[in-house]
CSV table of C-alpha atoms in Angstrom, one decimal:
chain,number,residue,atom,x,y,z
A,1,MET,CA,26.1,-55.4,156.3
A,2,PRO,CA,28.5,-53.5,158.7
A,3,LEU,CA,26.9,-52.1,161.8
A,4,ILE,CA,28.5,-48.7,161.2
A,5,PRO,CA,29.3,-47.0,157.9
A,6,ALA,CA,32.7,-47.9,156.3
A,7,PHE,CA,33.9,-44.3,156.7
A,8,GLU,CA,33.2,-41.1,158.6
A,9,ALA,CA,32.6,-37.9,156.6
A,10,PHE,CA,33.6,-35.2,159.1
A,11,ASN,CA,32.6,-31.6,158.2
A,12,PRO,CA,31.6,-32.7,154.7
A,13,GLN,CA,30.4,-29.3,153.6
A,14,GLY,CA,33.8,-27.7,154.4
A,15,ASP,CA,36.1,-26.0,151.9
A,16,PRO,CA,37.8,-28.8,149.9
A,17,ALA,CA,40.8,-26.7,149.1
A,18,ILE,CA,42.3,-28.9,151.8
A,19,ILE,CA,41.1,-32.5,152.3
A,20,LEU,CA,42.2,-34.5,155.3
A,21,VAL,CA,42.2,-38.3,155.4
A,22,CYS,CA,42.8,-40.7,158.3
A,23,ASP,CA,43.2,-44.3,157.2
A,24,HIS,CA,43.7,-45.9,160.6
A,25,ALA,CA,41.3,-43.8,162.7
A,26,SER,CA,39.5,-46.7,164.5
A,27,ASN,CA,40.1,-50.0,166.2
A,28,ILE,CA,36.6,-51.3,165.7
A,29,ILE,CA,36.1,-54.9,164.6
A,30,PRO,CA,32.5,-55.8,163.7
A,31,PRO,CA,31.0,-58.5,166.0
A,32,GLU,CA,30.8,-61.1,163.4
A,33,TYR,CA,34.6,-61.2,163.1
A,34,GLU,CA,34.8,-62.1,166.9
A,35,GLY,CA,37.7,-59.7,167.4
A,36,LEU,CA,39.7,-61.7,164.8
A,37,GLY,CA,40.5,-64.1,167.7
A,38,LEU,CA,42.6,-61.5,169.6
A,39,PRO,CA,42.3,-60.7,173.3
A,40,ALA,CA,40.4,-57.5,173.7
A,41,GLY,CA,43.4,-55.7,175.1
A,42,ARG,CA,45.4,-56.2,171.9
A,43,LEU,CA,42.8,-54.2,170.0
A,44,GLU,CA,43.6,-51.2,172.2
A,45,THR,CA,47.2,-51.2,171.0
A,46,HIS,CA,48.9,-49.7,168.0
A,47,ILE,CA,48.5,-52.9,166.0
A,48,ALA,CA,44.8,-52.2,165.6
A,49,TRP,CA,44.9,-48.4,164.9
A,50,ASP,CA,46.8,-45.2,164.8
A,51,ILE,CA,46.3,-44.0,168.4
A,52,GLY,CA,45.3,-40.3,168.6
A,53,ALA,CA,45.2,-39.8,164.8
A,54,ALA,CA,41.4,-39.4,164.6
A,55,ALA,CA,41.2,-36.7,167.2
A,56,VAL,CA,44.1,-34.8,165.5
A,57,THR,CA,42.3,-35.0,162.1
A,58,ARG,CA,39.0,-33.8,163.5
A,59,THR,CA,40.7,-30.9,165.3
A,60,MET,CA,42.5,-29.8,162.2
A,61,ALA,CA,39.5,-30.2,160.0
A,62,SER,CA,37.4,-28.0,162.4
A,63,ALA,CA,40.1,-25.3,162.5
A,64,LEU,CA,40.7,-25.3,158.8
A,65,GLY,CA,37.0,-25.5,157.9
A,66,ALA,CA,37.9,-28.5,155.8
A,67,PRO,CA,36.3,-31.8,155.1
A,68,ALA,CA,37.9,-35.1,156.3
A,69,ILE,CA,37.3,-38.7,155.6
A,70,LEU,CA,38.2,-41.2,158.4
A,71,GLY,CA,38.2,-45.0,158.4
A,72,THR,CA,35.8,-46.5,160.9
A,73,HIS,CA,37.3,-50.0,161.3
A,74,SER,CA,40.6,-51.5,162.4
A,75,ARG,CA,43.4,-51.8,160.0
A,76,LEU,CA,43.6,-55.4,161.1
A,77,LEU,CA,40.3,-56.0,159.3
A,78,ILE,CA,41.6,-54.5,156.2
A,79,ASP,CA,44.3,-51.9,155.8
A,80,LEU,CA,43.0,-48.8,154.0
A,81,ASN,CA,46.6,-47.5,153.4
A,82,ARG,CA,47.5,-50.4,151.1
A,83,GLY,CA,47.0,-51.2,147.5
A,84,GLU,CA,44.4,-53.9,146.7
A,85,ASP,CA,47.1,-56.3,145.5
A,86,ASP,CA,49.4,-55.7,148.5
A,87,PRO,CA,50.0,-58.9,150.4
A,88,THR,CA,49.7,-56.9,153.7
A,89,LEU,CA,46.2,-55.7,152.8
A,90,VAL,CA,44.9,-58.2,155.4
A,91,MET,CA,47.7,-58.8,157.9
A,92,LYS,CA,48.3,-62.3,159.3
A,93,LEU,CA,51.1,-61.1,161.6
A,94,SER,CA,51.5,-57.7,163.2
A,95,ASP,CA,54.3,-56.6,165.5
A,96,GLY,CA,54.9,-60.3,166.4
A,97,ALA,CA,51.3,-61.0,167.1
A,98,ILE,CA,49.5,-63.7,165.0
A,99,ILE,CA,46.1,-62.5,163.9
A,100,PRO,CA,44.0,-65.7,164.1
A,101,GLY,CA,41.0,-64.4,162.3
A,102,ASN,CA,43.2,-63.4,159.3
A,103,ALA,CA,45.3,-66.6,159.2
A,104,THR,CA,42.7,-68.4,157.1
A,105,ALA,CA,41.4,-65.4,155.1
A,106,ASP,CA,41.3,-66.6,151.5
A,107,GLU,CA,40.8,-64.5,148.4
A,108,ALA,CA,37.1,-64.6,148.6
A,109,GLU,CA,37.1,-63.3,152.2
A,110,ILE,CA,39.5,-60.5,151.3
A,111,ARG,CA,37.3,-59.5,148.4
A,112,ASP,CA,34.3,-59.4,150.7
A,113,ARG,CA,36.1,-57.2,153.2
A,114,ALA,CA,37.3,-54.9,150.4
A,115,ARG,CA,33.7,-54.6,149.2
A,116,ARG,CA,32.3,-53.8,152.6
A,117,TYR,CA,35.0,-51.6,154.0
A,118,TYR,CA,37.9,-50.7,151.6
A,119,HIS,CA,36.1,-49.6,148.5
A,120,PRO,CA,33.5,-47.3,150.2
A,121,TYR,CA,36.3,-45.5,152.1
A,122,HIS,CA,38.3,-44.9,148.9
A,123,ASP,CA,35.2,-44.0,146.9
A,124,ALA,CA,34.3,-41.4,149.5
A,125,ILE,CA,37.8,-39.8,149.1
A,126,ALA,CA,37.6,-39.9,145.3
A,127,SER,CA,34.1,-38.4,145.4
A,128,LEU,CA,35.3,-35.5,147.6
A,129,ILE,CA,38.3,-34.8,145.3
A,130,GLY,CA,36.1,-35.1,142.2
A,131,GLY,CA,33.6,-32.6,143.6
A,132,ALA,CA,36.4,-30.2,144.4
A,133,ARG,CA,38.0,-30.5,140.9
A,134,GLY,CA,34.5,-30.1,139.3
A,135,ARG,CA,34.4,-26.7,141.0
A,136,GLY,CA,37.8,-25.7,139.7
A,137,ILE,CA,39.6,-26.4,143.0
A,138,THR,CA,42.9,-28.3,143.1
A,139,PRO,CA,42.8,-29.7,146.6
A,140,VAL,CA,45.7,-30.3,148.9
A,141,ILE,CA,45.5,-33.8,150.4
A,142,VAL,CA,46.8,-34.3,154.0
A,143,SER,CA,46.9,-37.7,155.6
A,144,ILE,CA,47.3,-38.1,159.4
A,145,HIS,CA,48.9,-41.1,161.0
A,146,SER,CA,50.7,-41.9,164.3
A,147,PHE,CA,53.6,-44.1,165.3
A,148,THR,CA,54.8,-45.8,168.4
A,149,PRO,CA,57.4,-44.1,170.7
A,150,GLU,CA,59.8,-47.0,170.3
A,151,TRP,CA,60.2,-49.9,167.9
A,152,LYS,CA,61.8,-53.2,168.9
A,153,GLY,CA,63.2,-51.6,172.0
A,154,LYS,CA,64.7,-48.6,170.2
A,155,PRO,CA,63.3,-45.2,171.1
A,156,ARG,CA,62.1,-43.0,168.2
A,157,PRO,CA,63.3,-39.4,168.7
A,158,TRP,CA,61.0,-37.7,166.3
A,159,GLN,CA,57.9,-36.0,167.6
A,160,VAL,CA,56.6,-35.6,164.0
A,161,GLY,CA,57.5,-37.2,160.7
A,162,VAL,CA,56.8,-36.0,157.2
A,163,LEU,CA,56.4,-38.8,154.7
A,164,TRP,CA,56.6,-38.1,151.0
A,165,SER,CA,57.5,-39.4,147.6
A,166,ARG,CA,60.4,-38.2,145.5
A,167,ARG,CA,57.8,-37.8,142.7
A,168,ASP,CA,56.2,-34.8,144.3
A,169,ALA,CA,57.8,-32.7,147.1
A,170,ARG,CA,55.7,-29.6,146.5
A,171,LEU,CA,54.1,-29.7,150.0
A,172,SER,CA,56.4,-32.0,151.9
A,173,GLY,CA,59.5,-29.8,151.3
A,174,PRO,CA,57.9,-26.6,152.6
A,175,LEU,CA,56.3,-28.4,155.5
A,176,LEU,CA,59.7,-29.9,156.5
A,177,GLU,CA,61.2,-26.4,156.5
A,178,VAL,CA,58.4,-25.0,158.6
A,179,LEU,CA,58.5,-27.8,161.2
A,180,ARG,CA,62.3,-27.7,161.4
A,181,ALA,CA,62.1,-24.0,162.2
A,182,GLU,CA,60.2,-24.9,165.4
A,183,PRO,CA,63.0,-25.0,168.0
A,184,ASP,CA,61.5,-27.7,170.2
A,185,LEU,CA,60.8,-30.3,167.5
A,186,CYS,CA,62.8,-33.3,166.2
A,187,VAL,CA,61.4,-33.8,162.7
A,188,GLY,CA,61.6,-37.0,160.7
A,189,ASP,CA,62.2,-36.8,157.0
A,190,ASN,CA,60.6,-40.0,155.7
A,191,GLN,CA,60.9,-41.2,159.2
A,192,PRO,CA,59.9,-43.4,160.9
A,193,TYR,CA,58.7,-44.8,157.5
A,194,SER,CA,59.2,-44.1,153.9
A,195,GLY,CA,56.5,-42.3,151.9
A,196,GLU,CA,57.3,-44.5,148.9
A,197,LEU,CA,54.5,-47.1,149.1
A,198,VAL,CA,53.0,-48.0,145.7
A,199,GLY,CA,49.2,-48.2,145.9
A,200,ASP,CA,48.8,-46.6,149.3
A,201,CYS,CA,46.2,-43.9,149.9
A,202,MET,CA,48.4,-41.0,148.9
A,203,ASP,CA,49.7,-42.8,145.8
A,204,ARG,CA,46.1,-43.6,144.8
A,205,HIS,CA,44.4,-40.3,145.4
A,206,ALA,CA,47.2,-37.7,145.2
A,207,LEU,CA,50.2,-38.8,143.2
A,208,ALA,CA,48.1,-40.5,140.6
A,209,GLN,CA,46.1,-37.3,140.1
A,210,GLY,CA,49.0,-34.8,140.4
A,211,LEU,CA,47.7,-33.3,143.6
A,212,PRO,CA,49.9,-31.7,146.2
A,213,HIS,CA,49.9,-33.7,149.4
A,214,VAL,CA,51.7,-34.9,152.4
A,215,LEU,CA,51.5,-37.6,155.1
A,216,VAL,CA,52.1,-36.5,158.6
A,217,GLU,CA,53.1,-39.0,161.3
A,218,LEU,CA,52.8,-38.0,165.0
A,219,ARG,CA,54.3,-39.9,168.0
A,220,GLN,CA,51.6,-41.6,169.9
A,221,ASP,CA,52.7,-40.7,173.4
A,222,LEU,CA,52.2,-37.0,172.4
A,223,ILE,CA,48.6,-37.5,171.2
A,224,GLY,CA,47.4,-40.5,173.1
A,225,ASP,CA,44.8,-38.5,175.1
A,226,GLU,CA,42.3,-36.0,173.9
A,227,ALA,CA,44.1,-32.9,175.2
A,228,GLY,CA,47.4,-33.9,173.5
A,229,ALA,CA,45.7,-34.7,170.2
A,230,ARG,CA,43.8,-31.4,170.2
A,231,ALA,CA,47.0,-29.5,171.1
A,232,TRP,CA,48.9,-31.0,168.3
A,233,GLY,CA,46.1,-30.6,165.8
A,234,THR,CA,45.8,-27.0,166.8
A,235,ARG,CA,49.6,-26.5,166.5
A,236,LEU,CA,49.8,-28.1,163.1
A,237,VAL,CA,47.1,-25.9,161.4
A,238,PRO,CA,49.1,-22.6,161.1
A,239,LEU,CA,52.2,-24.6,160.2
A,240,LEU,CA,50.4,-26.4,157.4
A,241,ARG,CA,48.9,-23.1,156.2
A,242,LYS,CA,52.4,-21.6,156.0
A,243,ALA,CA,53.7,-24.6,154.2
A,244,ILE,CA,50.9,-24.5,151.6
A,245,ALA,CA,51.5,-20.8,151.1
A,246,GLY,CA,55.2,-21.6,150.4
A,247,MET,CA,54.5,-24.3,147.7
A,248,LYS,CA,55.9,-23.9,144.3
A,249,GLY,CA,54.8,-25.4,141.0
A,250,THR,CA,51.1,-25.7,141.8
């Protein structure tokens, strides 16, 4: 059994008109996995988690009076933002680093990690959504992630990115407009990643259910400390509210 729960339910009694999720909130590896064979310092880097994303998520949930579900273990153990059949569900190589504890993970091991960590997290999100819909509420789903300031030696200019699928731009479109109206922001449209990932968290819980949603990426150097994370979480709340108010077709 894991030493800590497979997910954190933050502000669970909040208004589920908006539900926040944070897949890569933690860098924790349970002791029995022996750090997956990595030096302890590697687990403090971006390969293990989305630095700053958890604090941003909690700040936003508090300000919005909304519930949030956060992952409580490192994505190196199992990636909560992947489909169950995705070959990168348990990464054997990340940013050039071999993950020794994953190199020999067979199907049985992956199934066990999914049972212990992956399914409880996604079941918690599904339960929150189901509870909202049972009350006649169509929730908006907001996923918070973070990205490195540079990749393979190339700087990333965006402070914030909006990831979305062409199948549903109800919220991503208005949010891009609102963010681009901020004069000091360089905003990524499906940058630094694409929002088209079959089986990921938003595909599973939002697209598959026809729920308005968006995935927000923030640059890690801006939210790497508590003050920066709180500032960005606070800043995003009124912008998100404005974008939600501007949605069409909901």
